[in-house]
Amino acid sequence: MELTTVWFLVIAGLWTGYFVLEGFDFGVGALLRVIGRDEPERRAAITTIGPVWDGNEVWLVMAGAATFAAFPDWYATLFSGFYLPLFAILVALILRGVALEYRGKRADLEWRGRMDTLITIGSVVPALLWGIIFANVVRGVPLDGSHEFVGSLGDLFGPFALLGGVTFVAVFATHGAIFLALRTDGVLRERANRLARRLGLVTALLAVAFLWWAQALRGDTGSAVVAVAAAVTFVGGLVANRFGREGWAFTGTAVATGLTVVSLFAALFPVVIPSTLDPQSTLTAVEAASTAYTLKILTIIAAIFTPLVLLYQGWTYWVFRKRVVVA
């Protein structure tokens, strides 16, 4: 297998890990004021993601760094075309991180209420914009012969892109509700279970519509099979949640989220950003890649450090695996 293909798979894997892990803490943040009816309940909900949310964001840093190093033209085209949405995501993530860290610094309920609002905004906005960005990457954007974005901001908000944004928010919210059911107890657990059941059907319909449209735009047999598997595992997670099997339910939504991202990358390959103006302007993985020597060095570095990162993050989840009780 060529190193270009290897690194395309690596980047797909990093984005998959990011959305599976960051997805549930985006969901918890988005549902914070819905799930938590008072201060102790909201504090308990935040405690479930407190030890892991910043580690989950490492996957985003790694995905961005890997794209910059392995596919610099891909990175440049993404930032030229999606500069404003990416900047908005960055601001939202900063505000969310500040709110999570500083929420408990003061006992004032009004202060904590403002921080809760920032956490909610900082969770919903990135989820929405990531969905819009990934939908546009699959659909394609106006690229000229130099692979530079020549469209306007309005070109990024078509019907398919908006469906992608809403779908990402709904999937993450359901994923987060099931995570809360898995990590909490008592009334908070029951409320999260009920909310996951109510969100689940709407989310499943949105996800099926989005995946079907994505495959119709740019898919093949392999990506279609993965998309169907994503839908089946998501429904399986909802069924498990209905029977109170939160562990299996969370596994189902996690696998479904991961398979959804995999299906999008599978539909895209070997292209990294399609052009809607001229097929000749489409940017492929081979055209966007760094030199073979650079990819070789990156492969050696990744082989050494990636297992260490995975072991550390796995250990973190194991240490903080117990349920959180409202106090």
GROMACS .gro file of C-alpha atoms in nm:
model
  327
    1MET     CA    1   0.000   0.000   0.000
    2GLU     CA    2   0.134   0.343  -0.092
    3LEU     CA    3   0.215   0.584   0.190
    4THR     CA    4  -0.030   0.835   0.042
    5THR     CA    5  -0.311   0.585   0.095
    6VAL     CA    6  -0.179   0.495   0.441
    7TRP     CA    7  -0.190   0.856   0.552
    8PHE     CA    8  -0.533   0.912   0.405
    9LEU     CA    9  -0.646   0.619   0.622
   10VAL     CA   10  -0.461   0.760   0.923
   11ILE     CA   11  -0.633   1.097   0.889
   12ALA     CA   12  -0.970   0.926   0.841
   13GLY     CA   13  -0.899   0.730   1.160
   14LEU     CA   14  -0.809   1.044   1.354
   15TRP     CA   15  -1.129   1.221   1.248
   16THR     CA   16  -1.326   0.908   1.335
   17GLY     CA   17  -1.173   0.897   1.682
   18TYR     CA   18  -1.238   1.267   1.730
   19PHE     CA   19  -1.606   1.250   1.645
   20VAL     CA   20  -1.668   0.933   1.844
   21LEU     CA   21  -1.504   1.073   2.158
   22GLU     CA   22  -1.569   1.445   2.129
   23GLY     CA   23  -1.916   1.362   2.001
   24PHE     CA   24  -2.048   1.245   2.335
   25ASP     CA   25  -1.905   1.538   2.530
   26PHE     CA   26  -2.049   1.776   2.270
   27GLY     CA   27  -2.377   1.597   2.335
   28VAL     CA   28  -2.347   1.634   2.711
   29GLY     CA   29  -2.273   2.005   2.672
   30ALA     CA   30  -2.560   2.058   2.429
   31LEU     CA   31  -2.805   1.886   2.666
   32LEU     CA   32  -2.669   2.038   2.986
   33ARG     CA   33  -2.965   2.266   3.055
   34VAL     CA   34  -3.215   2.003   2.938
   35ILE     CA   35  -3.077   1.716   3.145
   36GLY     CA   36  -2.975   1.918   3.449
   37ARG     CA   37  -3.273   2.081   3.619
   38ASP     CA   38  -3.071   2.236   3.903
   39GLU     CA   39  -2.713   2.312   4.000
   40PRO     CA   40  -2.625   1.969   4.153
   41GLU     CA   41  -2.757   1.786   3.846
   42ARG     CA   42  -2.568   2.009   3.605
   43ARG     CA   43  -2.253   1.973   3.811
   44ALA     CA   44  -2.290   1.594   3.798
   45ALA     CA   45  -2.342   1.602   3.420
   46ILE     CA   46  -2.027   1.809   3.372
   47THR     CA   47  -1.834   1.578   3.605
   48THR     CA   48  -1.894   1.288   3.364
   49ILE     CA   49  -1.686   1.462   3.095
   50GLY     CA   50  -1.458   1.666   3.321
   51PRO     CA   51  -1.160   1.427   3.317
   52VAL     CA   52  -1.177   1.344   2.945
   53TRP     CA   53  -1.305   1.635   2.735
   54ASP     CA   54  -0.964   1.798   2.687
   55GLY     CA   55  -0.806   1.463   2.600
   56ASN     CA   56  -1.077   1.411   2.338
   57GLU     CA   57  -0.975   1.736   2.172
   58VAL     CA   58  -0.623   1.600   2.125
   59TRP     CA   59  -0.767   1.396   1.836
   60LEU     CA   60  -0.860   1.721   1.659
   61VAL     CA   61  -0.509   1.860   1.708
   62MET     CA   62  -0.359   1.537   1.576
   63ALA     CA   63  -0.593   1.532   1.275
   64GLY     CA   64  -0.507   1.891   1.188
   65ALA     CA   65  -0.133   1.839   1.236
   66ALA     CA   66  -0.135   1.516   1.033
   67THR     CA   67  -0.321   1.686   0.748
   68PHE     CA   68  -0.077   1.979   0.751
   69ALA     CA   69   0.226   1.749   0.744
   70ALA     CA   70   0.105   1.473   0.512
   71PHE     CA   71  -0.127   1.667   0.277
   72PRO     CA   72  -0.028   2.037   0.286
   73ASP     CA   73  -0.235   2.125  -0.023
   74TRP     CA   74  -0.542   1.964   0.134
   75TYR     CA   75  -0.482   2.165   0.451
   76ALA     CA   76  -0.436   2.489   0.255
   77THR     CA   77  -0.749   2.438   0.046
   78LEU     CA   78  -0.957   2.354   0.354
   79PHE     CA   79  -0.851   2.670   0.532
   80SER     CA   80  -0.895   2.890   0.226
   81GLY     CA   81  -1.246   2.757   0.167
   82PHE     CA   82  -1.366   2.708   0.524
   83TYR     CA   83  -1.176   2.981   0.705
   84LEU     CA   84  -1.475   3.149   0.870
   85PRO     CA   85  -1.650   2.826   0.984
   86LEU     CA   86  -1.319   2.691   1.117
   87PHE     CA   87  -1.249   3.018   1.296
   88ALA     CA   88  -1.597   3.007   1.450
   89ILE     CA   89  -1.530   2.649   1.567
   90LEU     CA   90  -1.202   2.759   1.726
   91VAL     CA   91  -1.369   3.047   1.912
   92ALA     CA   92  -1.651   2.820   2.030
   93LEU     CA   93  -1.406   2.556   2.154
   94ILE     CA   94  -1.205   2.820   2.342
   95LEU     CA   95  -1.517   2.961   2.510
   96ARG     CA   96  -1.631   2.608   2.596
   97GLY     CA   97  -1.295   2.516   2.745
   98VAL     CA   98  -1.281   2.835   2.953
   99ALA     CA   99  -1.637   2.775   3.079
  100LEU     CA  100  -1.564   2.413   3.175
  101GLU     CA  101  -1.249   2.514   3.364
  102TYR     CA  102  -1.386   2.827   3.534
  103ARG     CA  103  -1.740   2.718   3.611
  104GLY     CA  104  -1.649   2.591   3.956
  105LYS     CA  105  -1.423   2.883   4.047
  106ARG     CA  106  -1.713   3.077   4.197
  107ALA     CA  107  -2.009   2.956   4.402
  108ASP     CA  108  -2.234   3.224   4.250
  109LEU     CA  109  -2.527   3.057   4.072
  110GLU     CA  110  -2.555   3.343   3.822
  111TRP     CA  111  -2.189   3.297   3.728
  112ARG     CA  112  -2.235   2.924   3.685
  113GLY     CA  113  -2.546   2.985   3.477
  114ARG     CA  114  -2.346   3.202   3.236
  115MET     CA  115  -2.079   2.934   3.215
  116ASP     CA  116  -2.346   2.671   3.142
  117THR     CA  117  -2.472   2.886   2.855
  118LEU     CA  118  -2.120   2.909   2.712
  119ILE     CA  119  -2.078   2.533   2.745
  120THR     CA  120  -2.402   2.476   2.554
  121ILE     CA  121  -2.311   2.723   2.279
  122GLY     CA  122  -1.956   2.589   2.263
  123SER     CA  123  -2.092   2.238   2.212
  124VAL     CA  124  -2.372   2.303   1.962
  125VAL     CA  125  -2.185   2.545   1.733
  126PRO     CA  126  -1.885   2.316   1.661
  127ALA     CA  127  -2.112   2.015   1.608
  128LEU     CA  128  -2.326   2.211   1.362
  129LEU     CA  129  -2.031   2.357   1.173
  130TRP     CA  130  -1.838   2.029   1.154
  131GLY     CA  131  -2.143   1.872   0.994
  132ILE     CA  132  -2.165   2.157   0.744
  133ILE     CA  133  -1.793   2.135   0.664
  134PHE     CA  134  -1.789   1.759   0.614
  135ALA     CA  135  -2.103   1.768   0.403
  136ASN     CA  136  -1.939   2.028   0.179
  137VAL     CA  137  -1.621   1.823   0.152
  138VAL     CA  138  -1.828   1.529   0.029
  139ARG     CA  139  -2.047   1.737  -0.205
  140GLY     CA  140  -1.760   1.948  -0.334
  141VAL     CA  141  -1.689   2.322  -0.341
  142PRO     CA  142  -1.592   2.569  -0.617
  143LEU     CA  143  -1.219   2.514  -0.683
  144ASP     CA  144  -1.020   2.667  -0.965
  145GLY     CA  145  -0.734   2.507  -1.156
  146SER     CA  146  -0.493   2.590  -0.871
  147HIS     CA  147  -0.719   2.411  -0.620
  148GLU     CA  148  -0.810   2.741  -0.457
  149PHE     CA  149  -1.159   2.812  -0.326
  150VAL     CA  150  -1.330   3.069  -0.548
  151GLY     CA  151  -1.680   3.061  -0.402
  152SER     CA  152  -1.850   3.268  -0.135
  153LEU     CA  153  -1.960   3.195   0.220
  154GLY     CA  154  -2.313   3.135   0.094
  155ASP     CA  155  -2.188   2.844  -0.119
  156LEU     CA  156  -2.119   2.651   0.202
  157PHE     CA  157  -2.478   2.660   0.328
  158GLY     CA  158  -2.671   2.458   0.074
  159PRO     CA  159  -2.948   2.211   0.167
  160PHE     CA  160  -2.715   1.909   0.192
  161ALA     CA  161  -2.469   2.104   0.409
  162LEU     CA  162  -2.744   2.221   0.644
  163LEU     CA  163  -2.877   1.865   0.670
  164GLY     CA  164  -2.527   1.753   0.759
  165GLY     CA  165  -2.503   2.016   1.031
  166VAL     CA  166  -2.838   1.927   1.187
  167THR     CA  167  -2.759   1.555   1.162
  168PHE     CA  168  -2.426   1.594   1.342
  169VAL     CA  169  -2.592   1.790   1.623
  170ALA     CA  170  -2.869   1.529   1.660
  171VAL     CA  171  -2.629   1.232   1.652
  172PHE     CA  172  -2.398   1.390   1.910
  173ALA     CA  173  -2.692   1.483   2.133
  174THR     CA  174  -2.821   1.124   2.128
  175HIS     CA  175  -2.468   0.990   2.180
  176GLY     CA  176  -2.427   1.228   2.475
  177ALA     CA  177  -2.761   1.135   2.631
  178ILE     CA  178  -2.669   0.766   2.623
  179PHE     CA  179  -2.326   0.848   2.769
  180LEU     CA  180  -2.497   1.032   3.054
  181ALA     CA  181  -2.724   0.734   3.113
  182LEU     CA  182  -2.413   0.515   3.127
  183ARG     CA  183  -2.218   0.740   3.364
  184THR     CA  184  -2.487   0.866   3.605
  185ASP     CA  185  -2.736   0.713   3.845
  186GLY     CA  186  -3.078   0.783   3.989
  187VAL     CA  187  -3.307   1.047   3.842
  188LEU     CA  188  -3.038   1.184   3.610
  189ARG     CA  189  -2.985   0.840   3.457
  190GLU     CA  190  -3.359   0.790   3.405
  191ARG     CA  191  -3.399   1.132   3.248
  192ALA     CA  192  -3.106   1.072   3.012
  193ASN     CA  193  -3.255   0.736   2.908
  194ARG     CA  194  -3.590   0.896   2.831
  195LEU     CA  195  -3.431   1.178   2.638
  196ALA     CA  196  -3.222   0.935   2.432
  197ARG     CA  197  -3.537   0.743   2.340
  198ARG     CA  198  -3.714   1.061   2.231
  199LEU     CA  199  -3.419   1.192   2.034
  200GLY     CA  200  -3.332   0.855   1.888
  201LEU     CA  201  -3.608   0.821   1.629
  202VAL     CA  202  -3.564   1.172   1.491
  203THR     CA  203  -3.187   1.129   1.486
  204ALA     CA  204  -3.214   0.796   1.304
  205LEU     CA  205  -3.433   0.952   1.033
  206LEU     CA  206  -3.193   1.244   0.990
  207ALA     CA  207  -2.890   1.014   0.978
  208VAL     CA  208  -3.046   0.784   0.718
  209ALA     CA  209  -3.143   1.083   0.500
  210PHE     CA  210  -2.794   1.233   0.526
  211LEU     CA  211  -2.613   0.907   0.454
  212TRP     CA  212  -2.843   0.826   0.162
  213TRP     CA  213  -2.786   1.171   0.011
  214ALA     CA  214  -2.408   1.144   0.064
  215GLN     CA  215  -2.398   0.808  -0.112
  216ALA     CA  216  -2.611   0.943  -0.397
  217LEU     CA  217  -2.370   1.233  -0.443
  218ARG     CA  218  -2.044   1.044  -0.416
  219GLY     CA  219  -2.042   0.682  -0.314
  220ASP     CA  220  -1.971   0.329  -0.423
  221THR     CA  221  -2.062  -0.019  -0.306
  222GLY     CA  222  -1.803  -0.021  -0.027
  223SER     CA  223  -1.903   0.313   0.123
  224ALA     CA  224  -2.272   0.221   0.090
  225VAL     CA  225  -2.217  -0.100   0.287
  226VAL     CA  226  -2.041   0.098   0.562
  227ALA     CA  227  -2.325   0.353   0.567
  228VAL     CA  228  -2.586   0.077   0.604
  229ALA     CA  229  -2.379  -0.076   0.887
  230ALA     CA  230  -2.373   0.266   1.058
  231ALA     CA  231  -2.753   0.290   1.041
  232VAL     CA  232  -2.800  -0.065   1.171
  233THR     CA  233  -2.562  -0.021   1.466
  234PHE     CA  234  -2.725   0.311   1.557
  235VAL     CA  235  -3.067   0.148   1.570
  236GLY     CA  236  -2.915  -0.137   1.771
  237GLY     CA  237  -2.784   0.116   2.022
  238LEU     CA  238  -3.128   0.272   2.055
  239VAL     CA  239  -3.285  -0.072   2.113
  240ALA     CA  240  -3.026  -0.151   2.381
  241ASN     CA  241  -3.098   0.181   2.549
  242ARG     CA  242  -3.470   0.104   2.557
  243PHE     CA  243  -3.392  -0.213   2.754
  244GLY     CA  244  -3.165  -0.027   2.995
  245ARG     CA  245  -2.840  -0.174   2.860
  246GLU     CA  246  -2.645   0.150   2.857
  247GLY     CA  247  -2.308  -0.011   2.788
  248TRP     CA  248  -2.430  -0.178   2.470
  249ALA     CA  249  -2.626   0.134   2.378
  250PHE     CA  250  -2.318   0.352   2.404
  251THR     CA  251  -2.117   0.099   2.206
  252GLY     CA  252  -2.386   0.107   1.936
  253THR     CA  253  -2.392   0.486   1.900
  254ALA     CA  254  -2.012   0.507   1.920
  255VAL     CA  255  -1.966   0.248   1.645
  256ALA     CA  256  -2.240   0.411   1.437
  257THR     CA  257  -2.075   0.752   1.468
  258GLY     CA  258  -1.742   0.604   1.367
  259LEU     CA  259  -1.886   0.413   1.071
  260THR     CA  260  -2.063   0.727   0.951
  261VAL     CA  261  -1.732   0.914   0.930
  262VAL     CA  262  -1.564   0.613   0.768
  263SER     CA  263  -1.840   0.595   0.505
  264LEU     CA  264  -1.783   0.961   0.415
  265PHE     CA  265  -1.407   0.913   0.375
  266ALA     CA  266  -1.464   0.590   0.181
  267ALA     CA  267  -1.700   0.771  -0.056
  268LEU     CA  268  -1.442   1.047  -0.101
  269PHE     CA  269  -1.122   0.847  -0.169
  270PRO     CA  270  -0.900   0.899  -0.369
  271VAL     CA  271  -1.032   1.256  -0.382
  272VAL     CA  272  -0.982   1.486  -0.083
  273ILE     CA  273  -1.185   1.788  -0.203
  274PRO     CA  274  -1.403   1.764  -0.515
  275SER     CA  275  -1.451   2.068  -0.737
  276THR     CA  276  -1.802   2.164  -0.839
  277LEU     CA  277  -1.671   2.383  -1.122
  278ASP     CA  278  -1.455   2.144  -1.321
  279PRO     CA  279  -1.364   1.777  -1.251
  280GLN     CA  280  -1.009   1.862  -1.360
  281SER     CA  281  -0.983   2.101  -1.063
  282THR     CA  282  -1.067   1.829  -0.811
  283LEU     CA  283  -0.792   1.783  -0.552
  284THR     CA  284  -0.681   1.421  -0.507
  285ALA     CA  285  -0.478   1.262  -0.229
  286VAL     CA  286  -0.181   1.209  -0.461
  287GLU     CA  287  -0.180   1.574  -0.571
  288ALA     CA  288  -0.214   1.702  -0.215
  289ALA     CA  289   0.047   1.475  -0.055
  290SER     CA  290   0.391   1.566   0.076
  291THR     CA  291   0.704   1.405  -0.060
  292ALA     CA  292   0.761   1.033  -0.013
  293TYR     CA  293   1.049   1.104   0.228
  294THR     CA  294   0.828   1.327   0.444
  295LEU     CA  295   0.557   1.062   0.458
  296LYS     CA  296   0.816   0.799   0.553
  297ILE     CA  297   0.943   1.007   0.847
  298LEU     CA  298   0.585   1.080   0.957
  299THR     CA  299   0.505   0.709   0.950
  300ILE     CA  300   0.798   0.630   1.181
  301ILE     CA  301   0.700   0.906   1.425
  302ALA     CA  302   0.334   0.798   1.425
  303ALA     CA  303   0.428   0.435   1.484
  304ILE     CA  304   0.621   0.533   1.797
  305PHE     CA  305   0.392   0.786   1.960
  306THR     CA  306   0.038   0.687   1.859
  307PRO     CA  307   0.029   0.372   2.080
  308LEU     CA  308   0.147   0.581   2.377
  309VAL     CA  309  -0.133   0.832   2.328
  310LEU     CA  310  -0.391   0.552   2.297
  311LEU     CA  311  -0.263   0.378   2.610
  312TYR     CA  312  -0.274   0.699   2.814
  313GLN     CA  313  -0.624   0.791   2.701
  314GLY     CA  314  -0.749   0.437   2.758
  315TRP     CA  315  -0.605   0.447   3.110
  316THR     CA  316  -0.784   0.779   3.174
  317TYR     CA  317  -1.120   0.632   3.077
  318TRP     CA  318  -1.057   0.327   3.294
  319VAL     CA  319  -0.972   0.534   3.602
  320PHE     CA  320  -1.285   0.752   3.567
  321ARG     CA  321  -1.524   0.471   3.470
  322LYS     CA  322  -1.750   0.480   3.779
  323ARG     CA  323  -2.095   0.634   3.776
  324VAL     CA  324  -2.139   0.991   3.897
  325VAL     CA  325  -2.398   1.050   4.169
  326VAL     CA  326  -2.587   1.378   4.209
  327ALA     CA  327  -2.483   1.538   4.538
   0.00000   0.00000   0.00000
